[in-house]
Amino acid sequence: MGIWIMAGVTFREAARKKMLWMALGAGGAFLILFGTGLHFQAKDFAAHGMSPVLRREISFTMVTMGLYAVDLLAVLMTILTSIDTLSGEIASGTIQAIATKPLPRWQVLLGKWLGFCGMLTAYVAIMVGGVNAVTYSMAGVTARHLLRGLSLMWMESVVLLSVTFAFATYFSTLTTGVLTLGLHGLAFLGGWIEQFGAITQTQRAVNVGVIASVLMPSEALWRRAAFEMQSPLANAMRISPFSTLSIPSVSMVFYAALYLAAALGIAIRRFSQRDL
Amino acid sequence: MSRTSDLAIRTRGLRKVFSGKVAVRNLTLDVPRGEVFGFLGPNGAGKSTSVKILLGLVFPTGGEAQILGRPVGDVKTRSQVGFLPEHFRFYDWLTPAELLKLHGRLYGMSHAKLRERVPVLLDLLGLMPHRDKRLRDFSKGMLQRIGLAQALLNEPDLIFLDEPTSGLDPVGRRLVRDIIKAQRDRGATVLLNSHLLGEVEITCNRVAFIKDGEVLETRQLNDKLEEQTTVSIRAANVTAEIASGLSQWSRSVRAEGERLTLSVGSGAVVPEIVRYLVSSGAAVYEVTPQRLSLEERFLEIVGTDGGL
């Protein structure tokens, strides 16, 4: 019961502080911009008498581009919205009146985590759904294996959420943000090194990328999602800027799930044992 | 000695060390149920840390502690505990009624009970006119009032009030005193942590003086005869021999002309002193026992360095 009260209060806080509405507003603006771009692109298809195959591939690339931007937004939203919830309340003492109520601390943490998880799920679903709805209505295409891609993008956000929570039980708000963004940045850079390593067939560079993914699997999840959602031709041609040259394996997805569980477990354990 | 079941708070050799710094050294304390107990000490004496240990917010490095007969940290016991934190920070995006409902639900209270209890508390704390405001628009005093309402929400058996009047005006302080008295009358135990010694003196049955994380002395406040007293005597024909004879009741005897000033451990010895003086041939004109104020006693016990 306590878990759901805390999840509800987290949701209400985001709504009351206008965080939820701002995120949805920014998402709406993004979809309008994306739709406008796609609209002009579709007009040009007709004007230039482009072949259906090329038209389809460009539309697929546009979908992936839109989803890439959504992924970036989701990553930033995840970290920025959740960064202060634990460390901020611990630092200000707000948590004291909550933690002295008759519910175990793990329920407080898990409730907050579930609240954010719910918001992220809605955000990722609305944004991914929105991008696909726009491209379908204007160009008649949607991402391939949409549900699989959506799940992987959602999982990436939840991994980052859990890591943010884990750091927040040890460090201040600012340090938590620096660490989580830094770790994701490491994974992002590692992903690109891995791609270039794959292009130039430099195995050691590929290994650097894999190690970066082991340290933080968030970017690997996006690359797997991009692979699932891109057209088969784009994947086969290996020229997409959206990273499918070195495809993270299914084992990496399982590893990310374990990583997520471990981060959440560390957060719960530390929060239950630390002084408040 | 009280049985454990009669005690609201029981600690034995409680110790807390933060990164090598000792916050609570050796806290041994018994607070019987139904008592309003004052926790006094200079800044940095370990009062708030001790309260946090008792509430399960801070984990002790050593020793043991129980509240309401159960080890601290027991989740179920917390449904019988109320707490007003020193830095009363709450979700400031809520209205007072919403805050009370949230905390009530965390206590496991039913919606029906909360519908009945929330308006009563808002009214009691004088917050009814502000019920639609967000807490972010509240003054410090109003926040303290809603904090107190939150601490009383579940009609707890044990209430921890950490500096409950620090942000309040005299009317608010009077209100808090009345509330504490009402809680005592219904049988609740109140642990009051306050710097305002006057408040403590009026409100508490007993106090503990704490310094460097140790209880230096506990003292009953409602038993005037048992309290340390300064006795001022005006008497003639007091020879040096008679004056030295007073040392059996007092280690500190000061004589200035006809004025004798003695510090005695208990007001109960005053008649004996008068009998002694009269039987020794002194002419006693005036005897005035002057009970040490809590502030004087505080300064005497914990010193004047004031802590950190």
Coordinates of C-alpha atoms in Angstrom, one line a residue:
Chain A
M1 CA 0.0 0.0 0.0
G2 CA 2.8 2.4 1.0
I3 CA 4.5 1.8 -2.4
W4 CA 1.4 3.0 -4.3
I5 CA 0.9 6.0 -2.0
M6 CA 4.5 7.1 -2.7
A7 CA 4.1 6.3 -6.4
G8 CA 1.0 8.4 -6.5
V9 CA 2.6 11.3 -4.7
T10 CA 5.5 11.3 -7.0
F11 CA 3.2 11.4 -10.0
R12 CA 1.2 14.2 -8.4
E13 CA 4.3 16.2 -7.6
A14 CA 5.4 16.1 -11.2
A15 CA 1.9 17.2 -12.3
R16 CA 1.6 19.9 -9.6
K17 CA 5.1 21.3 -10.3
K18 CA 4.1 21.4 -14.0
M19 CA 7.0 19.1 -14.8
L20 CA 4.7 16.6 -16.4
W21 CA 2.9 19.2 -18.5
M22 CA 6.1 21.0 -19.6
A23 CA 7.5 17.7 -20.7
L24 CA 4.4 16.9 -22.7
G25 CA 4.3 20.4 -24.1
A26 CA 8.0 20.2 -25.2
G27 CA 7.2 16.8 -26.7
G28 CA 4.2 18.2 -28.5
A29 CA 6.4 21.0 -29.9
F30 CA 8.9 18.4 -31.0
L31 CA 6.2 16.4 -32.8
I32 CA 5.0 19.5 -34.6
L33 CA 8.5 20.3 -35.8
F34 CA 9.1 16.8 -36.8
G35 CA 5.7 16.7 -38.7
T36 CA 6.5 20.0 -40.4
G37 CA 9.8 18.7 -41.6
L38 CA 8.3 15.4 -42.8
H39 CA 5.5 17.3 -44.5
F40 CA 7.9 19.2 -46.7
Q41 CA 10.0 16.1 -47.3
A42 CA 6.8 14.3 -48.5
K43 CA 6.0 17.2 -50.8
D44 CA 9.4 17.0 -52.4
F45 CA 9.0 13.3 -52.9
A46 CA 6.1 14.1 -55.3
A47 CA 7.8 17.1 -56.9
H48 CA 11.0 15.1 -57.8
G49 CA 9.1 12.0 -58.8
M50 CA 11.2 9.9 -56.5
S51 CA 11.1 6.1 -56.8
P52 CA 8.9 4.4 -54.2
V53 CA 11.8 2.4 -52.8
L54 CA 14.0 5.5 -52.2
R55 CA 11.0 7.3 -50.9
R56 CA 10.4 4.5 -48.4
E57 CA 14.0 4.4 -47.3
I58 CA 14.1 8.1 -46.7
S59 CA 10.9 7.9 -44.7
F60 CA 12.4 5.1 -42.7
T61 CA 15.4 7.2 -42.0
M62 CA 13.2 10.1 -41.0
V63 CA 11.4 7.7 -38.5
T64 CA 14.7 6.6 -37.0
M65 CA 15.9 10.2 -36.9
G66 CA 12.8 11.2 -35.0
L67 CA 13.2 8.2 -32.6
Y68 CA 16.8 9.1 -32.1
A69 CA 15.8 12.6 -31.0
V70 CA 13.0 11.0 -28.8
D71 CA 15.6 8.8 -27.2
L72 CA 17.9 11.7 -26.4
L73 CA 14.9 13.6 -24.9
A74 CA 13.9 10.6 -22.9
V75 CA 17.4 10.2 -21.5
L76 CA 17.6 13.8 -20.5
M77 CA 14.0 13.8 -19.1
T78 CA 14.8 10.7 -17.0
I79 CA 17.9 12.1 -15.4
L80 CA 16.7 15.7 -15.0
T81 CA 13.3 14.9 -13.5
S82 CA 14.4 12.2 -11.1
I83 CA 17.8 13.6 -10.0
D84 CA 16.5 15.6 -7.0
T85 CA 13.8 13.3 -5.7
L86 CA 16.0 11.3 -3.2
S87 CA 19.1 13.3 -2.7
G88 CA 17.2 16.6 -2.5
E89 CA 14.7 15.3 0.0
I90 CA 17.5 13.7 2.1
A91 CA 19.5 17.0 2.0
S92 CA 16.5 19.2 2.9
G93 CA 15.2 16.8 5.6
T94 CA 11.8 16.4 3.8
I95 CA 12.3 12.7 3.8
Q96 CA 12.4 12.6 7.7
A97 CA 8.6 13.0 8.1
I98 CA 8.0 10.3 5.5
A99 CA 10.7 7.8 6.7
T100 CA 9.3 7.9 10.2
K101 CA 5.9 6.6 9.1
P102 CA 5.0 2.9 9.5
L103 CA 6.3 1.7 6.1
P104 CA 9.7 0.2 5.4
R105 CA 12.2 2.4 3.6
W106 CA 12.3 0.1 0.6
Q107 CA 8.7 0.9 0.0
V108 CA 9.4 4.6 0.0
L109 CA 12.1 4.2 -2.6
L110 CA 10.3 1.7 -4.7
G111 CA 7.2 3.8 -4.7
K112 CA 9.1 6.8 -5.9
W113 CA 10.8 4.7 -8.5
L114 CA 7.5 3.3 -9.7
G115 CA 6.1 6.8 -9.9
F116 CA 8.9 7.9 -12.2
C117 CA 8.7 4.7 -14.1
G118 CA 5.1 5.3 -14.8
M119 CA 5.8 8.8 -16.1
L120 CA 8.7 7.6 -18.3
T121 CA 6.5 4.8 -19.7
A122 CA 3.9 7.4 -20.6
Y123 CA 6.4 9.8 -22.0
V124 CA 8.3 7.2 -24.2
A125 CA 5.0 5.7 -25.4
I126 CA 3.5 9.0 -26.3
M127 CA 6.6 10.3 -28.1
V128 CA 7.5 7.1 -29.9
G129 CA 3.8 6.6 -30.8
G130 CA 3.6 10.2 -31.9
V131 CA 6.6 10.0 -34.2
N132 CA 5.2 6.8 -35.8
A133 CA 1.8 8.3 -36.1
V134 CA 3.2 11.4 -37.8
T135 CA 5.3 9.3 -40.3
Y136 CA 2.5 6.9 -41.0
S137 CA 0.0 9.7 -41.7
M138 CA 2.4 11.6 -43.9
A139 CA 4.6 9.0 -45.5
G140 CA 2.8 5.7 -44.9
V141 CA 5.6 4.0 -42.9
T142 CA 6.2 3.1 -39.3
A143 CA 9.3 1.7 -37.5
R144 CA 9.9 -1.9 -38.2
H145 CA 9.4 -4.1 -34.9
L146 CA 8.0 -1.0 -33.3
L147 CA 7.0 -2.7 -30.0
R148 CA 10.5 -4.3 -29.6
G149 CA 12.2 -0.9 -30.3
L150 CA 9.8 0.9 -27.9
S151 CA 10.5 -1.7 -25.2
L152 CA 14.3 -1.2 -25.6
M153 CA 14.0 2.6 -25.5
W154 CA 11.9 2.3 -22.4
M155 CA 14.4 0.0 -20.8
E156 CA 17.2 2.4 -21.5
S157 CA 15.3 5.1 -19.6
V158 CA 14.6 2.7 -16.7
V159 CA 18.2 1.8 -16.5
L160 CA 19.2 5.4 -16.3
L161 CA 16.4 6.0 -13.7
S162 CA 17.7 3.2 -11.5
V163 CA 21.3 4.4 -11.8
T164 CA 20.2 7.9 -10.9
F165 CA 18.4 6.5 -7.8
A166 CA 21.4 4.4 -6.8
F167 CA 23.8 7.4 -7.0
A168 CA 21.3 9.6 -5.2
T169 CA 21.4 7.4 -2.2
Y170 CA 25.1 8.1 -1.9
F171 CA 25.7 11.6 -3.3
S172 CA 24.2 15.1 -3.5
T173 CA 21.9 16.1 -6.4
L174 CA 24.6 17.8 -8.4
T175 CA 27.1 14.9 -8.0
T176 CA 24.3 12.4 -8.9
G177 CA 23.6 14.3 -12.1
V178 CA 27.3 14.6 -13.1
L179 CA 27.8 10.9 -12.5
T180 CA 24.8 9.6 -14.3
L181 CA 25.2 12.0 -17.3
G182 CA 28.9 11.3 -17.3
L183 CA 28.3 7.5 -17.3
H184 CA 25.8 7.8 -20.1
G185 CA 28.2 10.1 -22.0
L186 CA 30.9 7.4 -21.6
A187 CA 28.5 4.8 -23.1
F188 CA 27.5 7.2 -25.9
L189 CA 31.1 7.8 -26.9
G190 CA 31.9 4.1 -26.5
G191 CA 29.0 3.4 -28.9
W192 CA 30.5 5.6 -31.6
I193 CA 34.0 4.2 -31.1
E194 CA 32.5 0.8 -31.5
Q195 CA 30.7 1.9 -34.7
F196 CA 33.9 3.3 -36.2
G197 CA 35.8 0.3 -35.1
A198 CA 33.3 -1.8 -37.0
I199 CA 33.6 0.4 -40.2
T200 CA 37.4 0.2 -40.1
Q201 CA 37.4 -3.4 -38.8
T202 CA 39.5 -2.5 -35.8
Q203 CA 38.6 -5.1 -33.3
R204 CA 40.3 -3.4 -30.4
A205 CA 38.1 -0.2 -30.9
V206 CA 35.0 -2.4 -31.0
N207 CA 36.2 -4.0 -27.7
V208 CA 36.5 -0.5 -26.2
G209 CA 32.9 0.1 -27.1
V210 CA 31.8 -3.2 -25.6
I211 CA 33.6 -2.4 -22.4
A212 CA 31.8 1.0 -22.3
S213 CA 28.5 -0.8 -22.7
V214 CA 29.3 -3.1 -19.9
L215 CA 30.0 -0.1 -17.7
M216 CA 26.7 1.5 -18.8
P217 CA 24.5 -0.4 -21.2
S218 CA 22.1 2.5 -21.9
E219 CA 23.5 3.4 -25.4
A220 CA 23.7 -0.2 -26.4
L221 CA 20.0 -0.5 -25.8
W222 CA 19.3 2.4 -28.1
R223 CA 21.6 0.9 -30.8
R224 CA 19.7 -2.4 -30.4
A225 CA 16.4 -0.5 -30.6
A226 CA 17.6 1.3 -33.8
F227 CA 18.6 -2.1 -35.3
E228 CA 15.1 -3.5 -34.6
M229 CA 13.3 -0.4 -35.9
Q230 CA 15.3 0.5 -39.0
S231 CA 14.5 -0.9 -42.5
P232 CA 16.3 -4.1 -43.5
L233 CA 17.9 -2.2 -46.3
A234 CA 19.3 0.4 -44.1
N235 CA 20.7 -2.3 -41.8
A236 CA 22.2 -4.2 -44.7
M237 CA 23.7 -1.1 -46.3
R238 CA 25.4 -0.2 -43.1
I239 CA 25.5 3.4 -44.0
S240 CA 22.9 4.7 -41.5
P241 CA 24.1 7.4 -39.0
F242 CA 22.0 5.6 -36.4
S243 CA 24.4 3.0 -35.5
T244 CA 23.7 -0.5 -36.6
L245 CA 27.1 -1.5 -37.8
S246 CA 28.0 -3.3 -34.6
I247 CA 24.7 -4.6 -33.2
P248 CA 24.5 -5.1 -29.5
S249 CA 23.6 -8.8 -28.9
V250 CA 20.5 -10.1 -27.1
S251 CA 22.9 -11.1 -24.3
M252 CA 23.6 -7.4 -23.9
V253 CA 19.9 -6.7 -23.5
F254 CA 19.8 -9.4 -20.8
Y255 CA 22.9 -7.9 -19.2
A256 CA 21.1 -4.5 -19.2
A257 CA 18.1 -6.0 -17.4
L258 CA 20.5 -7.4 -14.8
Y259 CA 22.3 -4.1 -14.6
L260 CA 18.9 -2.3 -14.0
A261 CA 17.9 -4.8 -11.3
A262 CA 21.4 -4.4 -9.6
A263 CA 21.2 -0.6 -9.7
L264 CA 17.7 -0.7 -8.1
G265 CA 18.8 -3.3 -5.6
I266 CA 21.8 -1.1 -4.6
A267 CA 19.5 1.9 -4.3
I268 CA 17.1 0.0 -2.0
R269 CA 19.9 -1.5 0.1
R270 CA 21.7 1.7 0.6
F271 CA 18.6 3.8 1.3
S272 CA 17.5 1.2 3.8
Q273 CA 20.8 1.3 5.6
R274 CA 21.9 4.9 5.5
D275 CA 21.3 7.6 8.1
L276 CA 18.7 10.2 7.1
Chain B
M1 CA 13.3 1.0 38.6
S2 CA 10.5 1.0 36.0
R3 CA 9.6 -2.2 34.2
T4 CA 10.5 -2.1 30.5
S5 CA 6.8 -2.2 29.5
D6 CA 6.2 0.9 31.6
L7 CA 8.8 2.9 29.6
A8 CA 8.1 4.8 26.5
I9 CA 11.8 5.3 25.9
R10 CA 14.6 3.1 27.1
T11 CA 18.2 3.5 26.0
R12 CA 21.4 1.8 27.3
G13 CA 24.8 3.1 26.3
L14 CA 23.6 4.5 23.1
R15 CA 26.5 5.7 20.8
K16 CA 26.7 7.3 17.4
V17 CA 29.9 8.2 15.6
F18 CA 29.8 10.1 12.3
S19 CA 33.1 9.8 10.4
G20 CA 35.2 9.6 13.5
K21 CA 33.3 12.4 15.3
V22 CA 31.3 11.2 18.4
A23 CA 27.8 12.7 18.3
V24 CA 26.3 10.5 21.0
R25 CA 28.7 9.1 23.5
N26 CA 26.9 7.0 26.0
L27 CA 23.2 7.8 26.3
T28 CA 21.3 5.9 29.0
L29 CA 17.8 7.1 29.6
D30 CA 14.5 5.9 30.9
V31 CA 11.3 7.8 30.1
P32 CA 8.2 6.4 31.7
R33 CA 4.9 6.4 29.7
G34 CA 2.7 9.4 30.2
E35 CA 5.6 11.8 31.0
V36 CA 6.5 15.1 29.2
F37 CA 10.2 14.8 29.1
G38 CA 12.6 17.6 28.2
F39 CA 15.8 17.1 26.5
L40 CA 18.2 19.9 27.3
G41 CA 21.7 20.6 26.2
P42 CA 23.9 23.0 24.3
N43 CA 24.2 23.0 20.5
G44 CA 26.0 19.9 19.3
A45 CA 25.2 18.0 22.5
G46 CA 23.7 15.2 20.5
K47 CA 20.0 15.8 21.2
S48 CA 18.7 15.8 17.7
T49 CA 20.9 12.8 16.8
S50 CA 19.5 10.9 19.8
V51 CA 16.0 11.7 18.7
K52 CA 16.8 10.6 15.2
I53 CA 18.2 7.3 16.5
L54 CA 15.0 6.7 18.5
L55 CA 12.9 7.4 15.4
G56 CA 15.0 5.0 13.3
L57 CA 16.3 7.7 11.0
V58 CA 19.9 7.3 12.2
F59 CA 21.5 3.9 13.0
P60 CA 23.4 3.8 16.3
T61 CA 27.0 2.7 16.3
G62 CA 26.6 1.0 19.6
G63 CA 24.3 0.4 22.6
E64 CA 20.6 -0.4 22.5
A65 CA 17.3 1.6 22.4
Q66 CA 13.7 0.8 22.6
I67 CA 10.6 2.8 22.2
L68 CA 7.2 1.6 23.4
G69 CA 8.8 -1.6 24.4
R70 CA 10.1 -2.5 20.9
P71 CA 13.5 -2.0 19.4
V72 CA 14.0 1.2 17.5
G73 CA 13.4 0.8 13.8
D74 CA 10.4 -1.5 14.3
V75 CA 8.1 -0.5 11.5
K76 CA 4.8 -1.4 13.3
T77 CA 5.7 0.7 16.3
R78 CA 5.9 3.8 14.2
S79 CA 2.1 3.8 13.8
Q80 CA 2.0 4.9 17.5
V81 CA 4.7 7.5 17.1
G82 CA 4.4 11.2 16.0
F83 CA 7.3 13.4 15.0
L84 CA 7.8 17.0 14.4
P85 CA 11.2 17.4 12.8
E86 CA 13.4 20.4 13.8
H87 CA 13.6 21.6 10.2
F88 CA 9.9 21.0 9.3
R89 CA 10.3 20.6 5.6
F90 CA 7.3 19.0 3.8
Y91 CA 6.1 18.8 0.2
D92 CA 5.4 22.5 -0.3
W93 CA 3.3 21.9 -3.4
L94 CA 0.5 20.5 -1.2
T95 CA -2.2 22.3 0.8
P96 CA -2.3 21.7 4.5
A97 CA -5.3 19.3 4.2
E98 CA -3.5 17.4 1.4
L99 CA -0.4 17.1 3.5
L100 CA -2.3 15.7 6.4
K101 CA -4.2 13.3 4.2
L102 CA -0.9 12.0 2.7
H103 CA 0.7 11.5 6.1
G104 CA -2.5 10.0 7.4
R105 CA -2.6 7.4 4.6
L106 CA 1.1 6.6 5.3
Y107 CA 0.0 5.9 8.9
G108 CA -2.6 3.5 7.4
M109 CA -5.6 5.7 8.5
S110 CA -8.9 5.2 6.7
H111 CA -10.4 7.9 4.4
A112 CA -13.3 8.2 6.8
K113 CA -11.0 8.7 9.8
L114 CA -9.1 11.3 7.9
R115 CA -12.2 13.2 6.9
E116 CA -13.0 13.5 10.5
R117 CA -9.5 14.1 11.9
V118 CA -8.0 16.6 9.4
P119 CA -10.5 19.5 9.9
V120 CA -10.2 19.0 13.7
L121 CA -6.4 19.4 13.5
L122 CA -6.5 22.3 11.1
D123 CA -8.9 24.0 13.4
L124 CA -6.9 23.2 16.5
L125 CA -3.7 24.7 15.0
G126 CA -5.5 27.7 13.6
L127 CA -4.9 26.8 10.0
M128 CA -8.5 26.6 8.8
P129 CA -8.3 30.1 7.2
H130 CA -5.2 28.9 5.2
R131 CA -6.5 25.5 4.2
D132 CA -6.5 26.3 0.5
K133 CA -3.0 27.8 0.4
R134 CA 0.0 25.8 -0.8
L135 CA 2.6 25.2 1.9
R136 CA 5.2 27.1 -0.2
D137 CA 3.2 30.2 0.7
F138 CA 3.3 29.4 4.5
S139 CA 5.3 31.4 7.0
K140 CA 7.8 29.6 9.3
G141 CA 5.3 29.6 12.1
M142 CA 2.5 28.2 9.9
L143 CA 4.7 25.5 8.7
Q144 CA 5.6 24.6 12.3
R145 CA 1.8 24.4 13.1
I146 CA 1.1 22.1 10.2
G147 CA 4.1 20.0 11.2
L148 CA 2.6 19.7 14.7
A149 CA -0.7 18.8 13.2
Q150 CA 1.0 16.1 11.2
A151 CA 2.7 14.8 14.4
L152 CA -0.6 14.5 16.2
L153 CA -2.6 13.0 13.3
N154 CA -2.6 9.4 14.4
E155 CA -3.2 10.2 18.1
P156 CA 0.2 8.8 18.9
D157 CA 1.3 7.2 22.2
L158 CA 4.8 8.8 21.9
I159 CA 5.4 12.2 20.4
F160 CA 8.8 13.6 19.5
L161 CA 8.8 17.4 19.2
D162 CA 12.1 18.8 18.1
E163 CA 12.2 22.5 18.7
P164 CA 8.4 22.8 18.3
T165 CA 8.1 26.5 19.2
S166 CA 11.2 27.9 17.5
G167 CA 9.2 29.6 14.7
L168 CA 6.2 30.6 16.7
D169 CA 5.0 33.9 18.2
P170 CA 3.9 34.0 21.9
V171 CA 0.3 33.1 21.0
G172 CA 1.6 30.1 19.0
R173 CA 3.9 29.0 21.9
R174 CA 1.0 29.2 24.3
L175 CA -1.0 27.0 21.9
V176 CA 1.8 24.4 21.7
R177 CA 2.0 24.4 25.5
D178 CA -1.7 23.7 25.7
I179 CA -1.5 21.0 23.1
I180 CA 1.4 19.3 24.9
K181 CA -0.6 19.4 28.1
A182 CA -3.7 17.9 26.3
Q183 CA -1.5 15.1 25.0
R184 CA -0.2 14.4 28.5
D185 CA -3.7 14.4 29.8
R186 CA -4.8 11.8 27.3
G187 CA -1.8 9.6 28.4
A188 CA 0.7 10.2 25.6
T189 CA 4.4 10.5 26.3
V190 CA 6.1 13.6 24.8
L191 CA 9.8 14.1 24.3
L192 CA 10.4 17.7 24.0
N193 CA 13.7 18.9 22.6
S194 CA 14.0 22.6 23.0
H195 CA 16.4 25.5 23.7
L196 CA 13.6 27.5 25.2
L197 CA 14.2 26.6 28.9
G198 CA 11.2 28.7 30.1
E199 CA 8.9 26.6 27.8
V200 CA 10.5 23.4 29.1
E201 CA 10.2 24.4 32.7
I202 CA 6.4 25.1 32.3
T203 CA 5.7 22.0 30.2
C204 CA 7.9 19.1 31.3
N205 CA 7.6 16.7 34.2
R206 CA 11.3 15.8 34.0
V207 CA 14.3 16.9 32.1
A208 CA 17.6 15.4 31.1
F209 CA 20.7 17.6 30.8
I210 CA 22.8 16.3 28.0
K211 CA 26.3 17.3 26.9
D212 CA 28.8 15.6 24.6
G213 CA 26.3 12.9 24.0
E214 CA 25.9 11.9 27.6
V215 CA 23.1 12.5 30.2
L216 CA 24.7 14.5 32.9
E217 CA 21.7 14.7 35.1
T218 CA 18.0 14.1 35.0
R219 CA 15.8 16.2 37.2
Q220 CA 12.2 16.2 38.3
L221 CA 10.6 19.6 37.7
N222 CA 7.4 19.3 39.6
D223 CA 8.9 18.4 42.9
K224 CA 10.1 21.7 44.3
L225 CA 11.3 20.2 47.7
E226 CA 13.7 17.9 45.9
E227 CA 15.2 20.7 43.8
Q228 CA 18.5 22.4 44.4
T229 CA 17.9 25.6 46.2
T230 CA 19.7 28.7 47.2
V231 CA 18.7 29.9 50.7
S232 CA 19.2 33.5 51.7
I233 CA 19.2 34.1 55.4
R234 CA 19.3 37.4 57.4
A235 CA 20.4 36.6 60.9
A236 CA 22.3 38.4 63.7
N237 CA 24.8 36.8 66.2
V238 CA 26.2 34.3 63.7
T239 CA 29.7 33.5 64.8
A240 CA 32.3 31.9 62.6
E241 CA 31.7 28.6 64.4
I242 CA 27.9 28.7 63.7
A243 CA 28.6 29.6 60.1
S244 CA 31.0 26.7 59.7
G245 CA 28.4 24.4 61.2
L246 CA 26.2 25.1 58.2
S247 CA 28.5 23.1 56.0
Q248 CA 26.7 19.9 57.0
W249 CA 23.9 21.1 54.7
S250 CA 25.8 23.1 52.2
R251 CA 29.2 23.1 50.6
S252 CA 28.8 26.7 49.7
V253 CA 28.2 29.1 52.5
R254 CA 28.7 32.8 51.9
A255 CA 28.5 35.4 54.8
E256 CA 28.3 39.1 54.2
G257 CA 27.3 41.0 57.3
E258 CA 24.0 39.7 58.5
R259 CA 23.4 38.0 55.2
L260 CA 24.1 34.3 54.7
T261 CA 23.8 32.6 51.4
L262 CA 23.8 28.8 51.2
S263 CA 23.3 26.5 48.3
V264 CA 21.5 23.3 49.4
G265 CA 20.7 20.1 47.6
S266 CA 17.0 20.1 48.6
G267 CA 14.5 22.6 49.9
A268 CA 13.5 20.0 52.5
V269 CA 16.5 20.9 54.7
V270 CA 15.5 24.5 55.2
P271 CA 13.6 23.9 58.5
E272 CA 16.6 21.9 59.9
I273 CA 18.9 24.9 59.1
V274 CA 16.5 27.3 60.9
R275 CA 16.3 25.0 63.9
Y276 CA 20.1 24.8 64.0
L277 CA 20.6 28.6 63.8
V278 CA 18.1 29.3 66.5
S279 CA 19.4 26.6 68.9
S280 CA 22.9 27.9 68.3
G281 CA 21.9 31.4 69.5
A282 CA 21.5 33.2 66.3
A283 CA 18.7 35.7 65.8
V284 CA 16.9 34.8 62.6
Y285 CA 15.0 37.6 60.9
E286 CA 14.4 36.2 57.4
V287 CA 14.8 33.0 55.5
T288 CA 14.2 33.0 51.7
P289 CA 14.6 29.8 49.7
Q290 CA 15.4 30.7 46.1
R291 CA 14.8 27.9 43.8
L292 CA 17.4 27.8 40.9
S293 CA 15.7 28.5 37.6
L294 CA 16.1 25.9 35.0
E295 CA 18.4 28.3 33.1
E296 CA 20.7 28.7 36.1
R297 CA 20.7 24.9 36.6
F298 CA 21.3 24.4 32.9
L299 CA 24.3 26.7 33.0
E300 CA 25.6 25.1 36.2
I301 CA 25.4 21.6 34.8
V302 CA 26.4 22.0 31.2
G303 CA 28.7 25.0 31.7
T304 CA 28.7 28.4 29.9
D305 CA 30.7 27.4 26.8
G306 CA 27.4 26.9 25.0
G307 CA 28.6 24.1 22.9
L308 CA 29.2 24.5 19.2

